[in-house]
Amino acid sequence: ILDLSNPKNPVQEKSIYISKIAASKRNLPEGSPRQVEIYGHYAFVPIFGSGMQVVDLKKLIVGASDDECKVSFYEAAGAIEVKVYSRAATETQPEQTVALLLENYFGLHIIDFTNVGNPNVLSTYKYGSHWMFKGLELAQDFPVDLDANGKLEENEKKDLVFFSVLNLYKIMVVDITKPNVVFLYREI
């Protein structure tokens, strides 16, 4: 964690060991950490080679041990990118904290992190085992002409995930409006 109050002189405040190299004696998942997604006071860190580690930043700031800061781990060997968002409550479902984890050689994991210490897989979207992905983006409440009348009505919206398939030069659009029923919306 860097203190950027003086951008010309950033100061490291805290750090945490999140993964290990193969020869390390540390009891950590092996692999390379990727981008960090901050949601609330948690850091979601994909680790290519093992999965995704969730770190409690409040505990880290007050000086807790590395082990005390690690709240949960989700196994996915090809983890490369993550987006975390809040899914609004419905009549049948309370509000949810959802992580979208993009995994090379697999596809997309949709994981409920409402109870951050006990993640629950809502669904997955598998796209072959030979492909590499990049550029995970989420478009919540994206306008879509559902009834094909040429007009975008207020109630015609979907939650869509976009990512590219590097080997095929395609962009995948996956409908996650109902996270437990995920399907390919379109290939571009």
PDB file of C-alpha atoms in Angstrom:
ATOM      1  CA  ILE A   1       0.000   0.000   0.000  1.00  0.00           C
ATOM      2  CA  LEU A   2       1.408   3.366  -1.046  1.00  0.00           C
ATOM      3  CA  ASP A   3       0.652   6.755   0.513  1.00  0.00           C
ATOM      4  CA  LEU A   4       0.193   9.136  -2.431  1.00  0.00           C
ATOM      5  CA  SER A   5      -0.654  12.299  -0.453  1.00  0.00           C
ATOM      6  CA  ASN A   6       2.503  13.751  -1.982  1.00  0.00           C
ATOM      7  CA  PRO A   7       2.515  12.298  -5.527  1.00  0.00           C
ATOM      8  CA  LYS A   8       6.097  13.408  -6.122  1.00  0.00           C
ATOM      9  CA  ASN A   9       7.233  11.380  -3.125  1.00  0.00           C
ATOM     10  CA  PRO A  10       5.130   8.202  -2.684  1.00  0.00           C
ATOM     11  CA  VAL A  11       5.779   6.308   0.543  1.00  0.00           C
ATOM     12  CA  GLN A  12       5.235   2.583   1.080  1.00  0.00           C
ATOM     13  CA  GLU A  13       2.926   2.143   4.087  1.00  0.00           C
ATOM     14  CA  LYS A  14       2.347  -1.602   4.196  1.00  0.00           C
ATOM     15  CA  SER A  15       2.984  -4.733   2.143  1.00  0.00           C
ATOM     16  CA  ILE A  16       1.940  -8.363   2.260  1.00  0.00           C
ATOM     17  CA  TYR A  17       3.365 -11.566   0.806  1.00  0.00           C
ATOM     18  CA  ILE A  18       0.610 -12.847  -1.455  1.00  0.00           C
ATOM     19  CA  SER A  19       2.312 -15.681  -3.379  1.00  0.00           C
ATOM     20  CA  LYS A  20       5.596 -17.516  -3.601  1.00  0.00           C
ATOM     21  CA  ILE A  21       8.052 -18.529  -6.265  1.00  0.00           C
ATOM     22  CA  ALA A  22       8.620 -22.243  -6.735  1.00  0.00           C
ATOM     23  CA  ALA A  23      11.657 -22.475  -4.429  1.00  0.00           C
ATOM     24  CA  SER A  24      10.172 -20.409  -1.594  1.00  0.00           C
ATOM     25  CA  LYS A  25       9.684 -21.990   1.823  1.00  0.00           C
ATOM     26  CA  ARG A  26       6.682 -19.743   2.569  1.00  0.00           C
ATOM     27  CA  ASN A  27       3.291 -21.421   2.997  1.00  0.00           C
ATOM     28  CA  LEU A  28       1.646 -19.407   0.205  1.00  0.00           C
ATOM     29  CA  PRO A  29      -0.051 -20.179  -3.105  1.00  0.00           C
ATOM     30  CA  GLU A  30       2.477 -20.402  -5.912  1.00  0.00           C
ATOM     31  CA  GLY A  31       2.200 -18.025  -8.851  1.00  0.00           C
ATOM     32  CA  SER A  32       2.328 -14.462 -10.137  1.00  0.00           C
ATOM     33  CA  PRO A  33      -0.035 -11.852  -8.699  1.00  0.00           C
ATOM     34  CA  ARG A  34      -1.891  -9.873 -11.369  1.00  0.00           C
ATOM     35  CA  GLN A  35      -3.908  -6.667 -11.117  1.00  0.00           C
ATOM     36  CA  VAL A  36      -5.527  -5.807  -7.777  1.00  0.00           C
ATOM     37  CA  GLU A  37      -9.233  -4.984  -7.493  1.00  0.00           C
ATOM     38  CA  ILE A  38     -10.271  -3.031  -4.389  1.00  0.00           C
ATOM     39  CA  TYR A  39     -13.854  -3.385  -3.205  1.00  0.00           C
ATOM     40  CA  GLY A  40     -14.826  -1.927   0.156  1.00  0.00           C
ATOM     41  CA  HIS A  41     -11.911  -2.701   2.440  1.00  0.00           C
ATOM     42  CA  TYR A  42     -10.897  -5.855   0.569  1.00  0.00           C
ATOM     43  CA  ALA A  43      -8.266  -6.434  -2.113  1.00  0.00           C
ATOM     44  CA  PHE A  44      -9.062  -9.194  -4.625  1.00  0.00           C
ATOM     45  CA  VAL A  45      -5.791 -10.441  -6.146  1.00  0.00           C
ATOM     46  CA  PRO A  46      -5.709 -12.946  -9.021  1.00  0.00           C
ATOM     47  CA  ILE A  47      -2.579 -15.115  -8.798  1.00  0.00           C
ATOM     48  CA  PHE A  48      -1.730 -16.735 -12.128  1.00  0.00           C
ATOM     49  CA  GLY A  49      -0.739 -20.272 -11.252  1.00  0.00           C
ATOM     50  CA  SER A  50      -3.054 -20.868  -8.304  1.00  0.00           C
ATOM     51  CA  GLY A  51      -6.177 -18.707  -7.879  1.00  0.00           C
ATOM     52  CA  MET A  52      -7.443 -15.553  -6.194  1.00  0.00           C
ATOM     53  CA  GLN A  53      -6.511 -14.311  -2.720  1.00  0.00           C
ATOM     54  CA  VAL A  54      -8.789 -11.899  -0.827  1.00  0.00           C
ATOM     55  CA  VAL A  55      -7.021  -9.603   1.641  1.00  0.00           C
ATOM     56  CA  ASP A  56      -8.643  -7.527   4.404  1.00  0.00           C
ATOM     57  CA  LEU A  57      -7.013  -4.102   4.040  1.00  0.00           C
ATOM     58  CA  LYS A  58      -8.323  -2.841   7.410  1.00  0.00           C
ATOM     59  CA  LYS A  59      -6.401  -5.604   9.158  1.00  0.00           C
ATOM     60  CA  LEU A  60      -3.325  -4.933   7.030  1.00  0.00           C
ATOM     61  CA  ILE A  61      -3.333  -1.214   7.901  1.00  0.00           C
ATOM     62  CA  VAL A  62      -3.460  -1.860  11.668  1.00  0.00           C
ATOM     63  CA  GLY A  63      -0.511  -4.259  11.505  1.00  0.00           C
ATOM     64  CA  ALA A  64      -2.113  -7.706  11.614  1.00  0.00           C
ATOM     65  CA  SER A  65       0.006 -10.628  10.414  1.00  0.00           C
ATOM     66  CA  ASP A  66      -0.073 -11.662   6.764  1.00  0.00           C
ATOM     67  CA  ASP A  67      -2.082 -14.789   7.667  1.00  0.00           C
ATOM     68  CA  GLU A  68      -4.667 -12.768   9.627  1.00  0.00           C
ATOM     69  CA  CYS A  69      -5.152 -10.441   6.635  1.00  0.00           C
ATOM     70  CA  LYS A  70      -5.914 -13.250   4.181  1.00  0.00           C
ATOM     71  CA  VAL A  71      -9.665 -13.743   4.366  1.00  0.00           C
ATOM     72  CA  SER A  72     -10.258 -16.338   1.656  1.00  0.00           C
ATOM     73  CA  PHE A  73      -8.734 -18.075  -1.338  1.00  0.00           C
ATOM     74  CA  TYR A  74     -10.483 -19.267  -4.504  1.00  0.00           C
ATOM     75  CA  GLU A  75      -8.675 -21.885  -6.581  1.00  0.00           C
ATOM     76  CA  ALA A  76      -8.335 -21.187 -10.320  1.00  0.00           C
ATOM     77  CA  ALA A  77      -4.885 -21.927 -11.782  1.00  0.00           C
ATOM     78  CA  GLY A  78      -5.191 -19.565 -14.757  1.00  0.00           C
ATOM     79  CA  ALA A  79      -6.580 -16.569 -12.805  1.00  0.00           C
ATOM     80  CA  ILE A  80      -5.616 -13.336 -14.560  1.00  0.00           C
ATOM     81  CA  GLU A  81      -8.237 -10.602 -14.051  1.00  0.00           C
ATOM     82  CA  VAL A  82     -11.037  -9.798 -11.612  1.00  0.00           C
ATOM     83  CA  LYS A  83     -13.914  -7.317 -11.351  1.00  0.00           C
ATOM     84  CA  VAL A  84     -16.032  -7.015  -8.217  1.00  0.00           C
ATOM     85  CA  TYR A  85     -19.464  -5.399  -8.120  1.00  0.00           C
ATOM     86  CA  SER A  86     -22.609  -5.113  -6.062  1.00  0.00           C
ATOM     87  CA  ARG A  87     -25.650  -6.911  -7.431  1.00  0.00           C
ATOM     88  CA  ALA A  88     -28.834  -5.135  -6.358  1.00  0.00           C
ATOM     89  CA  ALA A  89     -31.384  -6.933  -4.219  1.00  0.00           C
ATOM     90  CA  THR A  90     -34.439  -8.410  -5.919  1.00  0.00           C
ATOM     91  CA  GLU A  91     -37.714  -9.719  -4.535  1.00  0.00           C
ATOM     92  CA  THR A  92     -36.184 -13.166  -4.102  1.00  0.00           C
ATOM     93  CA  GLN A  93     -32.470 -12.399  -3.576  1.00  0.00           C
ATOM     94  CA  PRO A  94     -30.682 -10.058  -1.124  1.00  0.00           C
ATOM     95  CA  GLU A  95     -27.935  -7.720  -2.337  1.00  0.00           C
ATOM     96  CA  GLN A  96     -24.796  -9.624  -3.310  1.00  0.00           C
ATOM     97  CA  THR A  97     -21.097  -8.845  -3.665  1.00  0.00           C
ATOM     98  CA  VAL A  98     -20.053 -10.671  -6.819  1.00  0.00           C
ATOM     99  CA  ALA A  99     -16.564 -11.298  -8.212  1.00  0.00           C
ATOM    100  CA  LEU A 100     -16.036 -12.012 -11.901  1.00  0.00           C
ATOM    101  CA  LEU A 101     -12.793 -13.949 -12.294  1.00  0.00           C
ATOM    102  CA  LEU A 102     -11.321 -14.430 -15.764  1.00  0.00           C
ATOM    103  CA  GLU A 103      -9.202 -17.574 -16.040  1.00  0.00           C
ATOM    104  CA  ASN A 104      -6.942 -18.428 -18.980  1.00  0.00           C
ATOM    105  CA  TYR A 105      -7.638 -21.845 -20.528  1.00  0.00           C
ATOM    106  CA  PHE A 106     -11.070 -21.944 -18.898  1.00  0.00           C
ATOM    107  CA  GLY A 107     -13.284 -18.842 -19.095  1.00  0.00           C
ATOM    108  CA  LEU A 108     -15.285 -16.909 -16.506  1.00  0.00           C
ATOM    109  CA  HIS A 109     -16.123 -17.666 -12.849  1.00  0.00           C
ATOM    110  CA  ILE A 110     -19.039 -15.821 -11.195  1.00  0.00           C
ATOM    111  CA  ILE A 111     -18.536 -15.988  -7.418  1.00  0.00           C
ATOM    112  CA  ASP A 112     -20.688 -14.681  -4.571  1.00  0.00           C
ATOM    113  CA  PHE A 113     -18.440 -12.975  -1.998  1.00  0.00           C
ATOM    114  CA  THR A 114     -21.258 -11.536   0.134  1.00  0.00           C
ATOM    115  CA  ASN A 115     -19.727 -13.603   2.948  1.00  0.00           C
ATOM    116  CA  VAL A 116     -16.137 -12.853   1.970  1.00  0.00           C
ATOM    117  CA  GLY A 117     -14.744 -15.637   4.138  1.00  0.00           C
ATOM    118  CA  ASN A 118     -16.949 -18.244   2.460  1.00  0.00           C
ATOM    119  CA  PRO A 119     -17.152 -17.644  -1.317  1.00  0.00           C
ATOM    120  CA  ASN A 120     -19.902 -19.435  -3.217  1.00  0.00           C
ATOM    121  CA  VAL A 121     -19.703 -20.189  -6.948  1.00  0.00           C
ATOM    122  CA  LEU A 122     -22.847 -18.914  -8.654  1.00  0.00           C
ATOM    123  CA  SER A 123     -21.902 -20.073 -12.137  1.00  0.00           C
ATOM    124  CA  THR A 124     -19.129 -20.466 -14.677  1.00  0.00           C
ATOM    125  CA  TYR A 125     -18.844 -19.844 -18.392  1.00  0.00           C
ATOM    126  CA  LYS A 126     -16.327 -22.189 -19.977  1.00  0.00           C
ATOM    127  CA  TYR A 127     -14.826 -21.275 -23.344  1.00  0.00           C
ATOM    128  CA  GLY A 128     -12.484 -24.062 -24.359  1.00  0.00           C
ATOM    129  CA  SER A 129      -9.211 -25.120 -22.802  1.00  0.00           C
ATOM    130  CA  HIS A 130      -6.752 -23.694 -25.327  1.00  0.00           C
ATOM    131  CA  TRP A 131      -7.500 -19.989 -25.201  1.00  0.00           C
ATOM    132  CA  MET A 132      -5.971 -17.008 -23.471  1.00  0.00           C
ATOM    133  CA  PHE A 133      -8.178 -14.104 -22.367  1.00  0.00           C
ATOM    134  CA  LYS A 134      -7.703 -10.436 -21.556  1.00  0.00           C
ATOM    135  CA  GLY A 135      -9.600  -7.210 -20.969  1.00  0.00           C
ATOM    136  CA  LEU A 136     -12.370  -8.175 -18.525  1.00  0.00           C
ATOM    137  CA  GLU A 137     -15.036  -5.451 -18.347  1.00  0.00           C
ATOM    138  CA  LEU A 138     -18.504  -5.306 -16.822  1.00  0.00           C
ATOM    139  CA  ALA A 139     -21.433  -3.263 -18.157  1.00  0.00           C
ATOM    140  CA  GLN A 140     -24.251  -3.275 -15.598  1.00  0.00           C
ATOM    141  CA  ASP A 141     -27.762  -2.313 -16.747  1.00  0.00           C
ATOM    142  CA  PHE A 142     -26.589  -2.121 -20.363  1.00  0.00           C
ATOM    143  CA  PRO A 143     -29.420  -1.061 -22.736  1.00  0.00           C
ATOM    144  CA  VAL A 144     -30.454  -3.919 -25.057  1.00  0.00           C
ATOM    145  CA  ASP A 145     -33.390  -4.059 -27.482  1.00  0.00           C
ATOM    146  CA  LEU A 146     -34.912  -7.215 -25.986  1.00  0.00           C
ATOM    147  CA  ASP A 147     -38.147  -7.159 -27.977  1.00  0.00           C
ATOM    148  CA  ALA A 148     -36.395  -6.190 -31.257  1.00  0.00           C
ATOM    149  CA  ASN A 149     -38.745  -3.249 -31.904  1.00  0.00           C
ATOM    150  CA  GLY A 150     -35.905  -0.854 -32.687  1.00  0.00           C
ATOM    151  CA  LYS A 151     -36.386   1.082 -29.421  1.00  0.00           C
ATOM    152  CA  LEU A 152     -34.510   0.924 -26.158  1.00  0.00           C
ATOM    153  CA  GLU A 153     -37.119   0.820 -23.413  1.00  0.00           C
ATOM    154  CA  GLU A 154     -36.313   1.594 -19.754  1.00  0.00           C
ATOM    155  CA  ASN A 155     -36.830  -2.051 -18.700  1.00  0.00           C
ATOM    156  CA  GLU A 156     -34.657  -3.473 -21.502  1.00  0.00           C
ATOM    157  CA  LYS A 157     -31.323  -3.869 -19.738  1.00  0.00           C
ATOM    158  CA  LYS A 158     -28.818  -6.634 -19.121  1.00  0.00           C
ATOM    159  CA  ASP A 159     -25.647  -7.110 -17.111  1.00  0.00           C
ATOM    160  CA  LEU A 160     -22.984  -8.010 -19.673  1.00  0.00           C
ATOM    161  CA  VAL A 161     -19.356  -9.072 -19.358  1.00  0.00           C
ATOM    162  CA  PHE A 162     -16.876  -8.381 -22.145  1.00  0.00           C
ATOM    163  CA  PHE A 163     -13.471 -10.018 -22.627  1.00  0.00           C
ATOM    164  CA  SER A 164     -11.217 -10.799 -25.548  1.00  0.00           C
ATOM    165  CA  VAL A 165     -10.018 -14.200 -26.737  1.00  0.00           C
ATOM    166  CA  LEU A 166      -6.460 -13.393 -27.784  1.00  0.00           C
ATOM    167  CA  ASN A 167      -5.824 -16.478 -29.960  1.00  0.00           C
ATOM    168  CA  LEU A 168      -9.067 -16.023 -31.928  1.00  0.00           C
ATOM    169  CA  TYR A 169      -9.129 -12.209 -32.220  1.00  0.00           C
ATOM    170  CA  LYS A 170     -12.667 -12.138 -30.804  1.00  0.00           C
ATOM    171  CA  ILE A 171     -14.504 -10.275 -28.093  1.00  0.00           C
ATOM    172  CA  MET A 172     -16.909 -12.366 -26.086  1.00  0.00           C
ATOM    173  CA  VAL A 173     -20.072 -10.850 -24.610  1.00  0.00           C
ATOM    174  CA  VAL A 174     -21.535 -12.969 -21.801  1.00  0.00           C
ATOM    175  CA  ASP A 175     -24.941 -12.307 -20.227  1.00  0.00           C
ATOM    176  CA  ILE A 176     -24.708 -12.488 -16.411  1.00  0.00           C
ATOM    177  CA  THR A 177     -28.059 -10.791 -15.689  1.00  0.00           C
ATOM    178  CA  LYS A 178     -29.027 -13.934 -13.782  1.00  0.00           C
ATOM    179  CA  PRO A 179     -25.635 -15.082 -12.429  1.00  0.00           C
ATOM    180  CA  ASN A 180     -26.764 -18.685 -11.953  1.00  0.00           C
ATOM    181  CA  VAL A 181     -27.858 -18.879 -15.638  1.00  0.00           C
ATOM    182  CA  VAL A 182     -24.914 -17.514 -17.635  1.00  0.00           C
ATOM    183  CA  PHE A 183     -24.729 -17.737 -21.414  1.00  0.00           C
ATOM    184  CA  LEU A 184     -22.933 -16.329 -24.435  1.00  0.00           C
ATOM    185  CA  TYR A 185     -24.823 -13.251 -25.600  1.00  0.00           C
ATOM    186  CA  ARG A 186     -22.675 -12.509 -28.639  1.00  0.00           C
ATOM    187  CA  GLU A 187     -19.233 -12.864 -30.224  1.00  0.00           C
ATOM    188  CA  ILE A 188     -17.753  -9.816 -31.915  1.00  0.00           C
TER     189      ILE A 188
END
